[in-house]
Amino acid sequence: TAKTILEEQYVYTKCQHVVDPILAYDGNFWRKLAPASKIKGDYILIYNLNRSKAFDDYAVKLSKKTGIPLVRLCTRYDQFYRPGKSVLVPKVFEFITLIDNAKYVLTDSFHATAFSLNLNTEPICVYPPEYSSRLESILRMTGALQKHVKNYDDFDVVDRKIDFDMVNKALDEQRIQIREYLATVFEDYAKQKSALQ
């Protein structure tokens, strides 16, 4: 959608859609940077950017239905009081460990979804009230739209598994495009630089 905006509203014709930089490298790259997990056993990781009682109630019901405890990644201290065992302001690479070792990641965040897909962890996505197009875009691109929860009565989402072979193939194709695009950018820059000398 951002590419369309640039083309139609700003008449910029040289833009190319590439995936978010965190997807430029595969899950194994990120795992090498991640510390060992401090949490034993299965858990549903909650990473929620938009405060919502309905979201929290859904998380509690999902935990009861699956029998899997909740762990909440808290980026702010006020999130400590919401459902789930709180992990307060983890270090950057602990974010990767928390996602990589989760059974599910319940989120309204693009980056939590992208890391989940990249690390082959099942996301459960609740679109936020605004700016949900990135979430839908990444799910559509990877063939994972079934992981979008359209309402808070949808608990069958845990049974709608992702084909991670398909996800990895789609992301690998995007990585090739990123490298080709960056090679073109650097080549154009080198030509412009030499023309100015």
Short mmCIF file of C-alpha atoms in Angstrom, two decimals:
data_model
loop_
_atom_site.label_atom_id
_atom_site.label_comp_id
_atom_site.label_asym_id
_atom_site.label_seq_id
_atom_site.Cartn_x
_atom_site.Cartn_y
_atom_site.Cartn_z
CA THR A 1 0.00 0.00 0.00
CA ALA A 2 2.90 2.39 0.69
CA LYS A 3 4.21 1.79 -2.84
CA THR A 4 0.79 2.65 -4.28
CA ILE A 5 0.66 5.86 -2.20
CA LEU A 6 4.10 6.92 -3.44
CA GLU A 7 3.17 6.19 -7.04
CA GLU A 8 -0.33 7.67 -7.08
CA GLN A 9 -0.14 10.57 -4.61
CA TYR A 10 3.48 11.60 -5.06
CA VAL A 11 3.97 10.46 -8.68
CA TYR A 12 7.21 8.75 -7.70
CA THR A 13 7.89 6.12 -10.34
CA LYS A 14 11.14 4.58 -9.13
CA CYS A 15 9.91 2.95 -5.94
CA GLN A 16 10.10 -0.77 -5.41
CA HIS A 17 8.42 -2.76 -2.67
CA VAL A 18 10.85 -4.72 -0.55
CA VAL A 19 10.12 -6.49 2.71
CA ASP A 20 10.99 -5.06 6.10
CA PRO A 21 14.74 -5.21 6.87
CA ILE A 22 14.25 -7.83 9.62
CA LEU A 23 13.20 -10.25 6.86
CA ALA A 24 16.35 -9.64 4.82
CA TYR A 25 17.93 -12.43 6.88
CA ASP A 26 16.42 -15.79 7.72
CA GLY A 27 15.54 -17.16 11.13
CA ASN A 28 18.90 -18.90 11.59
CA PHE A 29 20.70 -15.56 11.31
CA TRP A 30 18.57 -14.13 14.13
CA ARG A 31 18.87 -17.26 16.29
CA LYS A 32 22.66 -16.87 16.38
CA LEU A 33 22.16 -13.50 18.11
CA ALA A 34 19.53 -14.69 20.59
CA PRO A 35 20.32 -15.76 24.17
CA ALA A 36 19.07 -19.03 25.66
CA SER A 37 15.47 -19.10 26.80
CA LYS A 38 14.72 -18.50 30.48
CA ILE A 39 11.20 -19.93 30.17
CA LYS A 40 10.59 -23.67 30.39
CA GLY A 41 7.74 -25.38 28.56
CA ASP A 42 5.14 -24.14 26.09
CA TYR A 43 3.68 -20.65 26.33
CA ILE A 44 1.61 -18.21 24.33
CA LEU A 45 3.60 -15.01 23.94
CA ILE A 46 1.52 -11.83 24.00
CA TYR A 47 2.97 -8.78 22.28
CA ASN A 48 0.21 -6.18 22.24
CA LEU A 49 0.83 -2.59 21.14
CA ASN A 50 -2.73 -1.29 21.51
CA ARG A 51 -4.35 -1.49 24.92
CA SER A 52 -7.61 -3.41 24.68
CA LYS A 53 -9.66 -5.20 27.32
CA ALA A 54 -11.23 -7.34 24.58
CA PHE A 55 -7.74 -8.43 23.45
CA ASP A 56 -6.77 -9.28 27.04
CA ASP A 57 -10.00 -11.22 27.63
CA TYR A 58 -9.38 -13.16 24.41
CA ALA A 59 -5.83 -14.01 25.53
CA VAL A 60 -7.12 -15.39 28.85
CA LYS A 61 -9.79 -17.50 27.10
CA LEU A 62 -7.27 -18.74 24.51
CA SER A 63 -4.96 -19.82 27.32
CA LYS A 64 -7.77 -21.71 29.06
CA LYS A 65 -8.91 -23.41 25.85
CA THR A 66 -5.39 -24.52 24.86
CA GLY A 67 -4.09 -25.18 28.38
CA ILE A 68 -1.00 -23.12 27.51
CA PRO A 69 0.08 -20.34 29.90
CA LEU A 70 0.47 -16.71 28.85
CA VAL A 71 3.72 -14.76 28.82
CA ARG A 72 3.45 -11.04 28.13
CA LEU A 73 6.30 -9.13 26.54
CA CYS A 74 6.02 -5.74 28.26
CA THR A 75 7.71 -2.75 26.64
CA ARG A 76 6.24 -0.43 29.29
CA TYR A 77 5.85 -0.86 33.04
CA ASP A 78 2.10 -0.17 32.94
CA GLN A 79 1.64 -3.43 30.99
CA PHE A 80 2.81 -5.41 34.03
CA TYR A 81 -0.75 -5.56 35.40
CA ARG A 82 -2.29 -7.11 32.29
CA PRO A 83 -2.85 -10.90 31.91
CA GLY A 84 0.15 -13.21 31.61
CA LYS A 85 3.51 -13.67 33.27
CA SER A 86 5.31 -10.41 32.56
CA VAL A 87 8.70 -10.13 30.93
CA LEU A 88 9.52 -6.47 31.56
CA VAL A 89 11.47 -4.55 28.92
CA PRO A 90 13.61 -7.44 27.67
CA LYS A 91 16.94 -6.86 25.95
CA VAL A 92 16.73 -6.56 22.18
CA PHE A 93 17.74 -10.10 21.31
CA GLU A 94 15.59 -11.60 24.09
CA PHE A 95 12.67 -10.48 21.89
CA ILE A 96 13.84 -13.06 19.34
CA THR A 97 14.23 -15.79 21.97
CA LEU A 98 10.74 -15.13 23.34
CA ILE A 99 9.19 -15.44 19.87
CA ASP A 100 11.32 -18.37 18.75
CA ASN A 101 10.44 -20.49 21.77
CA ALA A 102 6.73 -19.65 21.96
CA LYS A 103 4.06 -22.12 20.91
CA TYR A 104 2.00 -19.18 19.57
CA VAL A 105 2.51 -15.42 19.36
CA LEU A 106 -0.70 -13.48 19.99
CA THR A 107 -0.12 -10.01 18.60
CA ASP A 108 -1.34 -6.88 16.86
CA SER A 109 2.23 -5.99 15.86
CA PHE A 110 3.71 -6.20 12.38
CA HIS A 111 7.22 -6.88 13.66
CA ALA A 112 6.11 -9.62 16.06
CA THR A 113 4.24 -11.23 13.16
CA ALA A 114 7.21 -10.88 10.80
CA PHE A 115 9.63 -12.36 13.33
CA SER A 116 7.15 -15.18 14.07
CA LEU A 117 6.93 -16.07 10.40
CA ASN A 118 10.69 -15.79 9.96
CA LEU A 119 11.34 -18.03 12.98
CA ASN A 120 8.54 -20.45 12.00
CA THR A 121 6.47 -19.79 15.12
CA GLU A 122 2.68 -19.74 14.68
CA PRO A 123 1.36 -16.16 14.99
CA ILE A 124 -2.20 -15.32 15.96
CA CYS A 125 -2.87 -11.87 14.54
CA VAL A 126 -5.41 -9.33 15.66
CA TYR A 127 -5.44 -6.39 13.29
CA PRO A 128 -5.10 -3.08 15.14
CA PRO A 129 -7.76 -0.38 14.67
CA GLU A 130 -5.37 1.62 12.46
CA TYR A 131 -2.42 0.73 10.22
CA SER A 132 -3.34 -2.91 9.75
CA SER A 133 -2.36 -3.00 6.07
CA ARG A 134 1.23 -4.08 6.83
CA LEU A 135 -0.02 -7.03 8.87
CA GLU A 136 -2.41 -8.12 6.16
CA SER A 137 0.29 -7.65 3.53
CA ILE A 138 2.84 -9.92 5.26
CA LEU A 139 0.21 -12.60 5.96
CA ARG A 140 -0.99 -12.48 2.36
CA MET A 141 2.55 -12.61 0.92
CA THR A 142 3.43 -15.69 2.99
CA GLY A 143 0.12 -17.50 2.50
CA ALA A 144 -0.77 -17.15 6.17
CA LEU A 145 -4.02 -15.14 6.12
CA GLN A 146 -5.70 -17.92 8.10
CA LYS A 147 -3.82 -16.65 11.17
CA HIS A 148 -5.88 -13.44 11.25
CA VAL A 149 -8.46 -13.50 14.04
CA LYS A 150 -11.48 -11.59 12.73
CA ASN A 151 -13.32 -11.62 16.04
CA TYR A 152 -12.70 -12.54 19.65
CA ASP A 153 -14.76 -15.73 19.40
CA ASP A 154 -12.28 -17.35 17.01
CA PHE A 155 -10.38 -20.01 18.94
CA ASP A 156 -10.07 -22.37 15.95
CA VAL A 157 -7.13 -20.24 14.79
CA VAL A 158 -4.82 -22.62 16.66
CA ASP A 159 -5.95 -25.43 14.32
CA ARG A 160 -5.35 -23.38 11.16
CA LYS A 161 -1.67 -24.26 10.80
CA ILE A 162 0.81 -22.46 8.60
CA ASP A 163 2.74 -24.20 5.82
CA PHE A 164 6.17 -22.94 6.84
CA ASP A 165 7.79 -24.42 3.72
CA MET A 166 5.62 -22.01 1.74
CA VAL A 167 6.45 -19.14 4.13
CA ASN A 168 10.19 -19.79 3.86
CA LYS A 169 10.02 -20.01 0.08
CA ALA A 170 8.13 -16.70 -0.14
CA LEU A 171 10.61 -14.99 2.19
CA ASP A 172 13.60 -16.42 0.30
CA GLU A 173 12.18 -14.95 -2.93
CA GLN A 174 11.84 -11.58 -1.20
CA ARG A 175 15.46 -11.77 0.00
CA ILE A 176 16.62 -12.22 -3.59
CA GLN A 177 14.63 -9.12 -4.58
CA ILE A 178 16.17 -7.10 -1.75
CA ARG A 179 19.71 -8.03 -2.81
CA GLU A 180 18.98 -7.23 -6.46
CA TYR A 181 17.39 -3.91 -5.52
CA LEU A 182 20.27 -2.89 -3.24
CA ALA A 183 22.81 -3.87 -5.92
CA THR A 184 20.99 -1.53 -8.34
CA VAL A 185 20.90 1.29 -5.77
CA PHE A 186 24.63 0.98 -5.04
CA GLU A 187 25.44 0.79 -8.75
CA ASP A 188 23.42 3.95 -9.46
CA TYR A 189 25.11 5.70 -6.54
CA ALA A 190 28.57 4.74 -7.80
CA LYS A 191 27.71 6.08 -11.30
CA GLN A 192 26.43 9.36 -9.89
CA LYS A 193 29.48 9.74 -7.67
CA SER A 194 31.92 9.14 -10.52
CA ALA A 195 29.98 11.58 -12.75
CA LEU A 196 30.46 14.32 -10.15
CA GLN A 197 34.21 13.78 -9.94
#
